[in-house]
Amino acid sequence: MTDDFQIPRHEEGGAFCVAALYHFARFPRFESFRAELDAVARENGIKGTLLLAAEGINGTIAGTDEGIANILAFIRSQPEFAGLVHKESRAAKMPFLRMKVRLKKEIVTMGVENIDPNKIVGTYVDPKDWNALISDPETIVIDTRNDYETAIGIFKGAIDPNIKTFREFPDWMRNNPGLHNKPKLAMYCTGGIRCEKSTAFAKEMGFDEVYHLKGGILKYLEEVPAEESLWDGACFVFDERVSITHGLKQGEHTLCHACRYPLTAEEVTSPKFEEGVSCPHCYDSRTEADRDRYRQRQMQIALAKKRGEKHIGS
C-alpha cells in the first residue's frame, strides 16, 4: 500500500479496498463536478463520502480494487487533482452504507478565513523520522483531532486539546501562549488533512518551526513497526471498522450508534450500554424519551437485518 496510484490487487485483511484521500486545489467548478463524480462512483459500486469545495476534495470511500482504481483514475484525470495521493487499507465487509458526494464551504471545517495550505503550510515529516522529532525535548507535540478520537489512541507525550470539533482548535491555539515556550511545534491527525490547516494557521500566528506527520496516523501505523512505535492505543476511523491498529488491522472497538463514541469491550459490558440506544458516554445526557426513540430505530434496524437488508439509520 502506498500513496501512489497502483494496479488493483487483492491483499490479506479483507475483500474491500478503503481509500482515504484529500487534495487542496483551486476548484471553483466544484458544484458542477458533483453529479459527474457521483455517477462514476455509483457505476463502480463505490460507497462512502466525498466532500467537494472551492478549496478541493476530501473523503473516504470503499469498493472493489478495480472500482477504487477506476474512481481514483477519474479524479486524477481532472487537472486540479492530477497530483492527488491516497492511502489504502482493507476491510472484510463494506464499511459504508451508501455513497454521498457533498458540497461544502471547506473540505475540512476550521472556520478561519483565508487559511490556504497551498500558500503556507508546515514542514512534512515522514513516518520514519517522526519518532525522533516528537522525542526531542525542544518539540511540543499536538493532537489536532476531536476528543472522541483521542480517547482511544494518542502519541506518547502529545498534548490533547480536548476539543469537540476542529472549529474549536484555532481558539485553543490562541488561548495557549505557553505553546511559544519551545521552538518546535509538531502536529498530527488521522490522515493529514486537518494538519494542512492547523499548521498553516500556526504559521500565520507567527510560529516558525512547524511540522506535521506526512500521511497522518494512518501512514505511521502502516510503515512503522509496532516494536518501534510511539503510538499508544488505536486510531479512530470514520467508517464501520471504528478503529485500526498497527499494520492497518481492524481494531476491537465498537460504536455507540446513539452518540457515535467508540467503545472498548469493557464499556460494552456496562449496564449503561444498550445496543443502538446508549453507552456510558451518553447515558446521563439523554432522556428516557430519547432512549425510547433510539429503541424504535434499533428495532427497525433489526427487522431490516432479518430481511437481509441494510437499514439507512444503522
PDB file of C-alpha atoms in Angstrom:
ATOM      1  CA  MET A   1       0.000   0.000   0.000  1.00  0.00           C
ATOM      2  CA  THR A   2       1.408   3.392  -0.972  1.00  0.00           C
ATOM      3  CA  ASP A   3       0.160   6.917  -1.580  1.00  0.00           C
ATOM      4  CA  ASP A   4       0.750   6.417  -5.287  1.00  0.00           C
ATOM      5  CA  PHE A   5      -1.698   5.030  -7.813  1.00  0.00           C
ATOM      6  CA  GLN A   6      -1.252   1.298  -8.187  1.00  0.00           C
ATOM      7  CA  ILE A   7      -2.529  -1.643 -10.171  1.00  0.00           C
ATOM      8  CA  PRO A   8      -5.555  -3.143  -8.381  1.00  0.00           C
ATOM      9  CA  ARG A   9      -4.747  -6.145  -6.243  1.00  0.00           C
ATOM     10  CA  HIS A  10      -6.216  -8.301  -3.502  1.00  0.00           C
ATOM     11  CA  GLU A  11      -4.496  -8.431  -0.128  1.00  0.00           C
ATOM     12  CA  GLU A  12      -4.940 -10.110   3.187  1.00  0.00           C
ATOM     13  CA  GLY A  13      -7.254  -8.242   5.502  1.00  0.00           C
ATOM     14  CA  GLY A  14     -10.468  -8.075   3.515  1.00  0.00           C
ATOM     15  CA  ALA A  15     -12.084  -8.073   0.113  1.00  0.00           C
ATOM     16  CA  PHE A  16     -12.814  -4.341   0.150  1.00  0.00           C
ATOM     17  CA  CYS A  17     -10.305  -1.610  -0.523  1.00  0.00           C
ATOM     18  CA  VAL A  18     -10.757   1.520   1.619  1.00  0.00           C
ATOM     19  CA  ALA A  19      -9.214   4.688   0.178  1.00  0.00           C
ATOM     20  CA  ALA A  20      -8.701   7.852   2.213  1.00  0.00           C
ATOM     21  CA  LEU A  21      -7.898  10.905   0.107  1.00  0.00           C
ATOM     22  CA  TYR A  22      -7.715  14.668   0.054  1.00  0.00           C
ATOM     23  CA  HIS A  23      -6.224  17.345  -2.158  1.00  0.00           C
ATOM     24  CA  PHE A  24      -6.179  21.114  -1.790  1.00  0.00           C
ATOM     25  CA  ALA A  25      -6.556  22.973  -5.075  1.00  0.00           C
ATOM     26  CA  ARG A  26      -8.365  25.963  -6.500  1.00  0.00           C
ATOM     27  CA  PHE A  27     -11.572  24.310  -7.677  1.00  0.00           C
ATOM     28  CA  PRO A  28     -14.284  26.891  -8.485  1.00  0.00           C
ATOM     29  CA  ARG A  29     -16.251  24.361 -10.573  1.00  0.00           C
ATOM     30  CA  PHE A  30     -16.846  22.069  -7.593  1.00  0.00           C
ATOM     31  CA  GLU A  31     -20.647  22.414  -7.780  1.00  0.00           C
ATOM     32  CA  SER A  32     -20.895  21.315 -11.410  1.00  0.00           C
ATOM     33  CA  PHE A  33     -18.484  18.431 -10.789  1.00  0.00           C
ATOM     34  CA  ARG A  34     -20.702  16.838  -8.147  1.00  0.00           C
ATOM     35  CA  ALA A  35     -23.117  14.959 -10.442  1.00  0.00           C
ATOM     36  CA  GLU A  36     -20.341  13.595 -12.648  1.00  0.00           C
ATOM     37  CA  LEU A  37     -18.334  12.325  -9.680  1.00  0.00           C
ATOM     38  CA  ASP A  38     -21.401  10.758  -8.086  1.00  0.00           C
ATOM     39  CA  ALA A  39     -22.244   8.940 -11.333  1.00  0.00           C
ATOM     40  CA  VAL A  40     -18.741   7.467 -11.638  1.00  0.00           C
ATOM     41  CA  ALA A  41     -18.835   6.329  -8.011  1.00  0.00           C
ATOM     42  CA  ARG A  42     -22.165   4.552  -8.464  1.00  0.00           C
ATOM     43  CA  GLU A  43     -21.122   2.963 -11.769  1.00  0.00           C
ATOM     44  CA  ASN A  44     -18.195   1.374  -9.919  1.00  0.00           C
ATOM     45  CA  GLY A  45     -20.123   0.274  -6.836  1.00  0.00           C
ATOM     46  CA  ILE A  46     -18.300   2.742  -4.582  1.00  0.00           C
ATOM     47  CA  LYS A  47     -19.674   3.721  -1.182  1.00  0.00           C
ATOM     48  CA  GLY A  48     -18.515   6.305   1.304  1.00  0.00           C
ATOM     49  CA  THR A  49     -18.366  10.104   1.415  1.00  0.00           C
ATOM     50  CA  LEU A  50     -16.591  12.626  -0.791  1.00  0.00           C
ATOM     51  CA  LEU A  51     -16.619  16.337   0.026  1.00  0.00           C
ATOM     52  CA  LEU A  52     -16.180  18.987  -2.644  1.00  0.00           C
ATOM     53  CA  ALA A  53     -15.434  22.663  -2.076  1.00  0.00           C
ATOM     54  CA  ALA A  54     -13.764  25.548  -3.830  1.00  0.00           C
ATOM     55  CA  GLU A  55     -10.576  24.531  -1.960  1.00  0.00           C
ATOM     56  CA  GLY A  56     -10.503  20.894  -3.183  1.00  0.00           C
ATOM     57  CA  ILE A  57     -11.670  17.366  -2.383  1.00  0.00           C
ATOM     58  CA  ASN A  58     -11.670  15.167   0.719  1.00  0.00           C
ATOM     59  CA  GLY A  59     -13.185  11.841   1.712  1.00  0.00           C
ATOM     60  CA  THR A  60     -13.018   8.138   2.403  1.00  0.00           C
ATOM     61  CA  ILE A  61     -14.526   5.573   0.040  1.00  0.00           C
ATOM     62  CA  ALA A  62     -14.599   1.806  -0.299  1.00  0.00           C
ATOM     63  CA  GLY A  63     -15.201  -0.752  -3.025  1.00  0.00           C
ATOM     64  CA  THR A  64     -13.521  -3.460  -5.024  1.00  0.00           C
ATOM     65  CA  ASP A  65      -9.898  -2.923  -6.024  1.00  0.00           C
ATOM     66  CA  GLU A  66     -10.987  -2.327  -9.606  1.00  0.00           C
ATOM     67  CA  GLY A  67     -13.736   0.081  -8.585  1.00  0.00           C
ATOM     68  CA  ILE A  68     -11.416   2.129  -6.387  1.00  0.00           C
ATOM     69  CA  ALA A  69      -8.768   2.203  -9.116  1.00  0.00           C
ATOM     70  CA  ASN A  70     -11.364   3.448 -11.613  1.00  0.00           C
ATOM     71  CA  ILE A  71     -12.691   6.288  -9.487  1.00  0.00           C
ATOM     72  CA  LEU A  72      -9.207   7.399  -8.437  1.00  0.00           C
ATOM     73  CA  ALA A  73      -8.155   7.456 -12.078  1.00  0.00           C
ATOM     74  CA  PHE A  74     -11.209   9.574 -12.872  1.00  0.00           C
ATOM     75  CA  ILE A  75     -10.481  12.043 -10.079  1.00  0.00           C
ATOM     76  CA  ARG A  76      -6.831  12.315 -11.135  1.00  0.00           C
ATOM     77  CA  SER A  77      -7.922  12.940 -14.730  1.00  0.00           C
ATOM     78  CA  GLN A  78      -9.191  16.331 -13.561  1.00  0.00           C
ATOM     79  CA  PRO A  79      -6.348  18.866 -13.984  1.00  0.00           C
ATOM     80  CA  GLU A  80      -6.885  20.228 -10.476  1.00  0.00           C
ATOM     81  CA  PHE A  81      -6.388  16.805  -8.888  1.00  0.00           C
ATOM     82  CA  ALA A  82      -3.618  15.330 -11.027  1.00  0.00           C
ATOM     83  CA  GLY A  83      -1.330  15.258  -8.009  1.00  0.00           C
ATOM     84  CA  LEU A  84      -3.810  13.649  -5.611  1.00  0.00           C
ATOM     85  CA  VAL A  85      -2.402  10.950  -3.315  1.00  0.00           C
ATOM     86  CA  HIS A  86      -4.354   8.469  -1.244  1.00  0.00           C
ATOM     87  CA  LYS A  87      -3.924   5.890   1.492  1.00  0.00           C
ATOM     88  CA  GLU A  88      -5.364   2.387   1.313  1.00  0.00           C
ATOM     89  CA  SER A  89      -6.428  -0.137   3.924  1.00  0.00           C
ATOM     90  CA  ARG A  90      -8.594  -3.264   3.823  1.00  0.00           C
ATOM     91  CA  ALA A  91     -11.998  -4.202   5.227  1.00  0.00           C
ATOM     92  CA  ALA A  92     -13.612  -7.629   5.429  1.00  0.00           C
ATOM     93  CA  LYS A  93     -17.072  -6.071   4.991  1.00  0.00           C
ATOM     94  CA  MET A  94     -18.226  -2.978   3.117  1.00  0.00           C
ATOM     95  CA  PRO A  95     -17.659  -0.283   5.781  1.00  0.00           C
ATOM     96  CA  PHE A  96     -20.179   2.225   4.382  1.00  0.00           C
ATOM     97  CA  LEU A  97     -23.931   2.045   3.806  1.00  0.00           C
ATOM     98  CA  ARG A  98     -24.252   4.398   0.852  1.00  0.00           C
ATOM     99  CA  MET A  99     -22.468   6.858  -1.436  1.00  0.00           C
ATOM    100  CA  LYS A 100     -22.584  10.584  -0.671  1.00  0.00           C
ATOM    101  CA  VAL A 101     -20.999  13.433  -2.619  1.00  0.00           C
ATOM    102  CA  ARG A 102     -21.489  16.637  -0.670  1.00  0.00           C
ATOM    103  CA  LEU A 103     -20.809  20.286  -1.404  1.00  0.00           C
ATOM    104  CA  LYS A 104     -19.115  22.204   1.402  1.00  0.00           C
ATOM    105  CA  LYS A 105     -17.640  25.605   2.171  1.00  0.00           C
ATOM    106  CA  GLU A 106     -14.467  23.830   3.352  1.00  0.00           C
ATOM    107  CA  ILE A 107     -13.278  20.260   2.769  1.00  0.00           C
ATOM    108  CA  VAL A 108     -12.243  20.241   6.429  1.00  0.00           C
ATOM    109  CA  THR A 109     -14.085  22.757   8.567  1.00  0.00           C
ATOM    110  CA  MET A 110     -11.825  25.046  10.575  1.00  0.00           C
ATOM    111  CA  GLY A 111     -13.884  28.214  10.273  1.00  0.00           C
ATOM    112  CA  VAL A 112     -10.967  30.617   9.786  1.00  0.00           C
ATOM    113  CA  GLU A 113     -10.985  32.819   6.699  1.00  0.00           C
ATOM    114  CA  ASN A 114      -8.052  32.920   4.274  1.00  0.00           C
ATOM    115  CA  ILE A 115      -6.191  29.862   5.560  1.00  0.00           C
ATOM    116  CA  ASP A 116      -4.751  28.383   2.376  1.00  0.00           C
ATOM    117  CA  PRO A 117      -2.420  25.351   2.620  1.00  0.00           C
ATOM    118  CA  ASN A 118      -1.406  25.993  -0.986  1.00  0.00           C
ATOM    119  CA  LYS A 119       0.265  29.232   0.141  1.00  0.00           C
ATOM    120  CA  ILE A 120       1.695  28.372   3.550  1.00  0.00           C
ATOM    121  CA  VAL A 121       1.925  25.105   5.468  1.00  0.00           C
ATOM    122  CA  GLY A 122       4.131  23.302   7.959  1.00  0.00           C
ATOM    123  CA  THR A 123       7.068  21.064   7.080  1.00  0.00           C
ATOM    124  CA  TYR A 124       6.112  17.469   6.244  1.00  0.00           C
ATOM    125  CA  VAL A 125       7.815  14.759   8.298  1.00  0.00           C
ATOM    126  CA  ASP A 126       7.943  11.175   7.024  1.00  0.00           C
ATOM    127  CA  PRO A 127       6.748   8.472   9.436  1.00  0.00           C
ATOM    128  CA  LYS A 128      10.297   7.066   9.703  1.00  0.00           C
ATOM    129  CA  ASP A 129      11.518  10.426  11.045  1.00  0.00           C
ATOM    130  CA  TRP A 130       8.541  11.206  13.286  1.00  0.00           C
ATOM    131  CA  ASN A 131       9.796   9.424  16.409  1.00  0.00           C
ATOM    132  CA  ALA A 132      12.977  11.478  16.502  1.00  0.00           C
ATOM    133  CA  LEU A 133      11.060  14.742  16.158  1.00  0.00           C
ATOM    134  CA  ILE A 134       8.493  14.080  18.875  1.00  0.00           C
ATOM    135  CA  SER A 135      11.147  12.694  21.234  1.00  0.00           C
ATOM    136  CA  ASP A 136      13.110  15.946  21.002  1.00  0.00           C
ATOM    137  CA  PRO A 137      12.611  17.882  24.301  1.00  0.00           C
ATOM    138  CA  GLU A 138      12.502  21.071  22.239  1.00  0.00           C
ATOM    139  CA  THR A 139       9.303  19.904  20.488  1.00  0.00           C
ATOM    140  CA  ILE A 140       5.704  20.428  21.571  1.00  0.00           C
ATOM    141  CA  VAL A 141       3.510  17.686  20.064  1.00  0.00           C
ATOM    142  CA  ILE A 142      -0.171  18.456  19.454  1.00  0.00           C
ATOM    143  CA  ASP A 143      -3.003  16.110  18.507  1.00  0.00           C
ATOM    144  CA  THR A 144      -5.434  18.102  16.333  1.00  0.00           C
ATOM    145  CA  ARG A 145      -8.287  15.566  16.469  1.00  0.00           C
ATOM    146  CA  ASN A 146     -11.537  15.591  18.415  1.00  0.00           C
ATOM    147  CA  ASP A 147     -11.905  14.225  21.955  1.00  0.00           C
ATOM    148  CA  TYR A 148     -13.698  11.003  20.964  1.00  0.00           C
ATOM    149  CA  GLU A 149     -10.767  10.210  18.661  1.00  0.00           C
ATOM    150  CA  THR A 150      -8.002  10.947  21.156  1.00  0.00           C
ATOM    151  CA  ALA A 151      -9.878   8.916  23.784  1.00  0.00           C
ATOM    152  CA  ILE A 152      -8.776   5.633  22.205  1.00  0.00           C
ATOM    153  CA  GLY A 153      -5.283   6.492  20.995  1.00  0.00           C
ATOM    154  CA  ILE A 154      -2.612   9.198  21.053  1.00  0.00           C
ATOM    155  CA  PHE A 155       1.144   9.596  20.548  1.00  0.00           C
ATOM    156  CA  LYS A 156       3.136   9.329  23.751  1.00  0.00           C
ATOM    157  CA  GLY A 157       3.806  12.781  25.179  1.00  0.00           C
ATOM    158  CA  ALA A 158       1.337  14.571  22.905  1.00  0.00           C
ATOM    159  CA  ILE A 159      -0.959  17.353  24.104  1.00  0.00           C
ATOM    160  CA  ASP A 160      -4.678  16.622  23.756  1.00  0.00           C
ATOM    161  CA  PRO A 161      -6.609  19.913  23.248  1.00  0.00           C
ATOM    162  CA  ASN A 162      -9.805  18.092  24.301  1.00  0.00           C
ATOM    163  CA  ILE A 163     -11.899  19.723  21.581  1.00  0.00           C
ATOM    164  CA  LYS A 164     -15.329  18.618  20.400  1.00  0.00           C
ATOM    165  CA  THR A 165     -14.830  19.803  16.812  1.00  0.00           C
ATOM    166  CA  PHE A 166     -11.970  21.117  14.679  1.00  0.00           C
ATOM    167  CA  ARG A 167     -13.656  24.540  14.742  1.00  0.00           C
ATOM    168  CA  GLU A 168     -12.524  24.842  18.376  1.00  0.00           C
ATOM    169  CA  PHE A 169      -8.861  24.318  17.525  1.00  0.00           C
ATOM    170  CA  PRO A 170      -7.971  27.924  16.480  1.00  0.00           C
ATOM    171  CA  ASP A 171      -9.294  29.335  19.773  1.00  0.00           C
ATOM    172  CA  TRP A 172      -7.431  26.643  21.696  1.00  0.00           C
ATOM    173  CA  MET A 173      -4.217  27.731  19.966  1.00  0.00           C
ATOM    174  CA  ARG A 174      -4.875  31.407  20.653  1.00  0.00           C
ATOM    175  CA  ASN A 175      -5.590  30.742  24.333  1.00  0.00           C
ATOM    176  CA  ASN A 176      -2.398  28.749  24.976  1.00  0.00           C
ATOM    177  CA  PRO A 177       0.527  31.202  24.970  1.00  0.00           C
ATOM    178  CA  GLY A 178       2.725  28.504  26.530  1.00  0.00           C
ATOM    179  CA  LEU A 179       2.984  26.894  23.108  1.00  0.00           C
ATOM    180  CA  HIS A 180       5.606  29.556  22.354  1.00  0.00           C
ATOM    181  CA  ASN A 181       7.860  28.255  25.131  1.00  0.00           C
ATOM    182  CA  LYS A 182       9.625  25.788  22.857  1.00  0.00           C
ATOM    183  CA  PRO A 183      10.884  26.368  19.301  1.00  0.00           C
ATOM    184  CA  LYS A 184       9.200  23.439  17.553  1.00  0.00           C
ATOM    185  CA  LEU A 185       5.550  22.518  17.068  1.00  0.00           C
ATOM    186  CA  ALA A 186       4.687  19.050  15.710  1.00  0.00           C
ATOM    187  CA  MET A 187       1.072  18.332  14.790  1.00  0.00           C
ATOM    188  CA  TYR A 188      -0.700  15.222  13.615  1.00  0.00           C
ATOM    189  CA  CYS A 189      -4.162  13.920  12.704  1.00  0.00           C
ATOM    190  CA  THR A 190      -5.723  10.809  11.157  1.00  0.00           C
ATOM    191  CA  GLY A 191      -4.776  11.201   7.506  1.00  0.00           C
ATOM    192  CA  GLY A 192      -3.050  14.569   7.313  1.00  0.00           C
ATOM    193  CA  ILE A 193      -5.771  16.932   6.141  1.00  0.00           C
ATOM    194  CA  ARG A 194      -6.511  18.701   9.420  1.00  0.00           C
ATOM    195  CA  CYS A 195      -2.786  19.376   9.844  1.00  0.00           C
ATOM    196  CA  GLU A 196      -2.673  21.101   6.473  1.00  0.00           C
ATOM    197  CA  LYS A 197      -4.853  23.803   8.007  1.00  0.00           C
ATOM    198  CA  SER A 198      -3.641  23.653  11.612  1.00  0.00           C
ATOM    199  CA  THR A 199      -0.006  24.105  10.586  1.00  0.00           C
ATOM    200  CA  ALA A 200      -0.953  26.869   8.139  1.00  0.00           C
ATOM    201  CA  PHE A 201      -2.821  28.564  10.975  1.00  0.00           C
ATOM    202  CA  ALA A 202       0.169  28.178  13.311  1.00  0.00           C
ATOM    203  CA  LYS A 203       2.466  29.728  10.712  1.00  0.00           C
ATOM    204  CA  GLU A 204       0.040  32.644  10.336  1.00  0.00           C
ATOM    205  CA  MET A 205       0.167  33.054  14.134  1.00  0.00           C
ATOM    206  CA  GLY A 206       3.924  33.558  13.917  1.00  0.00           C
ATOM    207  CA  PHE A 207       5.263  30.124  14.833  1.00  0.00           C
ATOM    208  CA  ASP A 208       8.411  29.456  12.826  1.00  0.00           C
ATOM    209  CA  GLU A 209       9.278  25.773  13.150  1.00  0.00           C
ATOM    210  CA  VAL A 210       6.018  23.941  12.492  1.00  0.00           C
ATOM    211  CA  TYR A 211       5.932  20.288  11.437  1.00  0.00           C
ATOM    212  CA  HIS A 212       3.269  17.712  10.654  1.00  0.00           C
ATOM    213  CA  LEU A 213       3.192  13.964  10.144  1.00  0.00           C
ATOM    214  CA  LYS A 214       3.046  13.204   6.420  1.00  0.00           C
ATOM    215  CA  GLY A 215       0.148  10.868   5.702  1.00  0.00           C
ATOM    216  CA  GLY A 216      -1.065  11.149   9.274  1.00  0.00           C
ATOM    217  CA  ILE A 217      -1.519   8.381  11.813  1.00  0.00           C
ATOM    218  CA  LEU A 218      -2.673   6.013   9.061  1.00  0.00           C
ATOM    219  CA  LYS A 219       0.643   6.196   7.260  1.00  0.00           C
ATOM    220  CA  TYR A 220       2.572   5.892  10.526  1.00  0.00           C
ATOM    221  CA  LEU A 221       0.677   2.746  11.546  1.00  0.00           C
ATOM    222  CA  GLU A 222       1.296   1.295   8.094  1.00  0.00           C
ATOM    223  CA  GLU A 223       5.028   1.944   7.932  1.00  0.00           C
ATOM    224  CA  VAL A 224       6.414   1.982  11.479  1.00  0.00           C
ATOM    225  CA  PRO A 225       6.814  -1.447  13.131  1.00  0.00           C
ATOM    226  CA  ALA A 226       4.851  -1.918  16.356  1.00  0.00           C
ATOM    227  CA  GLU A 227       8.037  -2.604  18.312  1.00  0.00           C
ATOM    228  CA  GLU A 228       9.419   0.826  17.325  1.00  0.00           C
ATOM    229  CA  SER A 229       6.158   2.712  17.670  1.00  0.00           C
ATOM    230  CA  LEU A 230       5.441   5.665  19.937  1.00  0.00           C
ATOM    231  CA  TRP A 231       1.715   5.346  19.219  1.00  0.00           C
ATOM    232  CA  ASP A 232      -0.373   4.269  22.197  1.00  0.00           C
ATOM    233  CA  GLY A 233      -3.787   2.718  21.517  1.00  0.00           C
ATOM    234  CA  ALA A 234      -5.914   2.534  18.380  1.00  0.00           C
ATOM    235  CA  CYS A 235      -6.786   5.062  15.685  1.00  0.00           C
ATOM    236  CA  PHE A 236     -10.424   6.062  15.217  1.00  0.00           C
ATOM    237  CA  VAL A 237     -11.643   5.869  11.613  1.00  0.00           C
ATOM    238  CA  PHE A 238     -14.865   7.269  10.224  1.00  0.00           C
ATOM    239  CA  ASP A 239     -16.425   4.052   8.978  1.00  0.00           C
ATOM    240  CA  GLU A 240     -17.911   0.847  10.317  1.00  0.00           C
ATOM    241  CA  ARG A 241     -14.499  -0.545  11.273  1.00  0.00           C
ATOM    242  CA  VAL A 242     -14.426   2.116  14.046  1.00  0.00           C
ATOM    243  CA  SER A 243     -10.691   1.741  14.760  1.00  0.00           C
ATOM    244  CA  ILE A 244      -7.455   0.381  13.296  1.00  0.00           C
ATOM    245  CA  THR A 245      -4.122  -0.598  14.793  1.00  0.00           C
ATOM    246  CA  HIS A 246      -0.562  -1.219  13.572  1.00  0.00           C
ATOM    247  CA  GLY A 247      -0.386  -2.728  10.120  1.00  0.00           C
ATOM    248  CA  LEU A 248      -3.781  -1.100   9.471  1.00  0.00           C
ATOM    249  CA  LYS A 249      -5.547  -4.054  11.062  1.00  0.00           C
ATOM    250  CA  GLN A 250      -9.089  -3.548  12.290  1.00  0.00           C
ATOM    251  CA  GLY A 251      -9.251  -2.700  15.991  1.00  0.00           C
ATOM    252  CA  GLU A 252     -11.539  -4.088  18.667  1.00  0.00           C
ATOM    253  CA  HIS A 253     -13.711  -1.020  19.258  1.00  0.00           C
ATOM    254  CA  THR A 254     -17.407  -0.831  18.530  1.00  0.00           C
ATOM    255  CA  LEU A 255     -19.500   2.292  18.004  1.00  0.00           C
ATOM    256  CA  CYS A 256     -22.368   3.651  20.060  1.00  0.00           C
ATOM    257  CA  HIS A 257     -24.932   4.472  17.403  1.00  0.00           C
ATOM    258  CA  ALA A 258     -26.654   6.875  19.770  1.00  0.00           C
ATOM    259  CA  CYS A 259     -23.695   9.249  20.278  1.00  0.00           C
ATOM    260  CA  ARG A 260     -21.110   7.906  17.760  1.00  0.00           C
ATOM    261  CA  TYR A 261     -18.497   7.366  20.508  1.00  0.00           C
ATOM    262  CA  PRO A 262     -16.002   4.474  20.152  1.00  0.00           C
ATOM    263  CA  LEU A 263     -16.390   1.856  22.876  1.00  0.00           C
ATOM    264  CA  THR A 264     -13.986  -0.630  24.399  1.00  0.00           C
ATOM    265  CA  ALA A 265     -15.004  -4.206  25.164  1.00  0.00           C
ATOM    266  CA  GLU A 266     -15.230  -3.250  28.835  1.00  0.00           C
ATOM    267  CA  GLU A 267     -17.571  -0.328  28.113  1.00  0.00           C
ATOM    268  CA  VAL A 268     -19.890  -2.627  26.169  1.00  0.00           C
ATOM    269  CA  THR A 269     -20.402  -4.650  29.380  1.00  0.00           C
ATOM    270  CA  SER A 270     -21.552  -1.536  31.277  1.00  0.00           C
ATOM    271  CA  PRO A 271     -25.185  -1.504  32.497  1.00  0.00           C
ATOM    272  CA  LYS A 272     -25.455   1.860  30.724  1.00  0.00           C
ATOM    273  CA  PHE A 273     -24.783   0.222  27.358  1.00  0.00           C
ATOM    274  CA  GLU A 274     -27.716  -0.829  25.199  1.00  0.00           C
ATOM    275  CA  GLU A 275     -27.005  -1.504  21.559  1.00  0.00           C
ATOM    276  CA  GLY A 276     -28.079   1.419  19.406  1.00  0.00           C
ATOM    277  CA  VAL A 277     -29.617   3.153  22.436  1.00  0.00           C
ATOM    278  CA  SER A 278     -26.998   4.304  24.955  1.00  0.00           C
ATOM    279  CA  CYS A 279     -23.492   3.882  26.347  1.00  0.00           C
ATOM    280  CA  PRO A 280     -21.508   5.139  29.379  1.00  0.00           C
ATOM    281  CA  HIS A 281     -20.579   8.291  27.441  1.00  0.00           C
ATOM    282  CA  CYS A 282     -24.106   9.427  26.580  1.00  0.00           C
ATOM    283  CA  TYR A 283     -26.469   7.730  29.041  1.00  0.00           C
ATOM    284  CA  ASP A 284     -26.578  10.597  31.547  1.00  0.00           C
ATOM    285  CA  SER A 285     -27.028  13.275  28.872  1.00  0.00           C
ATOM    286  CA  ARG A 286     -30.038  11.592  27.205  1.00  0.00           C
ATOM    287  CA  THR A 287     -33.632  11.432  28.386  1.00  0.00           C
ATOM    288  CA  GLU A 288     -35.731   8.304  28.595  1.00  0.00           C
ATOM    289  CA  ALA A 289     -37.755   9.694  25.683  1.00  0.00           C
ATOM    290  CA  ASP A 290     -34.534   9.832  23.650  1.00  0.00           C
ATOM    291  CA  ARG A 291     -33.762   6.218  24.514  1.00  0.00           C
ATOM    292  CA  ASP A 292     -37.274   5.108  23.577  1.00  0.00           C
ATOM    293  CA  ARG A 293     -36.815   6.765  20.196  1.00  0.00           C
ATOM    294  CA  TYR A 294     -33.466   5.039  19.719  1.00  0.00           C
ATOM    295  CA  ARG A 295     -35.003   1.702  20.678  1.00  0.00           C
ATOM    296  CA  GLN A 296     -37.605   2.102  17.934  1.00  0.00           C
ATOM    297  CA  ARG A 297     -34.838   2.823  15.443  1.00  0.00           C
ATOM    298  CA  GLN A 298     -32.863  -0.182  16.656  1.00  0.00           C
ATOM    299  CA  MET A 299     -35.952  -2.376  16.238  1.00  0.00           C
ATOM    300  CA  GLN A 300     -36.260  -1.225  12.625  1.00  0.00           C
ATOM    301  CA  ILE A 301     -32.582  -1.988  12.056  1.00  0.00           C
ATOM    302  CA  ALA A 302     -33.041  -5.496  13.465  1.00  0.00           C
ATOM    303  CA  LEU A 303     -36.092  -6.117  11.254  1.00  0.00           C
ATOM    304  CA  ALA A 304     -34.214  -4.904   8.169  1.00  0.00           C
ATOM    305  CA  LYS A 305     -31.304  -7.199   9.026  1.00  0.00           C
ATOM    306  CA  LYS A 306     -33.684 -10.136   9.380  1.00  0.00           C
ATOM    307  CA  ARG A 307     -34.976  -9.401   5.869  1.00  0.00           C
ATOM    308  CA  GLY A 308     -31.402  -9.299   4.591  1.00  0.00           C
ATOM    309  CA  GLU A 309     -31.499  -5.537   4.044  1.00  0.00           C
ATOM    310  CA  LYS A 310     -29.498  -2.621   5.419  1.00  0.00           C
ATOM    311  CA  HIS A 311     -31.395  -0.012   7.382  1.00  0.00           C
ATOM    312  CA  ILE A 312     -30.362   3.519   6.439  1.00  0.00           C
ATOM    313  CA  GLY A 313     -30.027   4.511  10.104  1.00  0.00           C
ATOM    314  CA  SER A 314     -27.783   1.648  11.172  1.00  0.00           C
TER     315      SER A 314
END
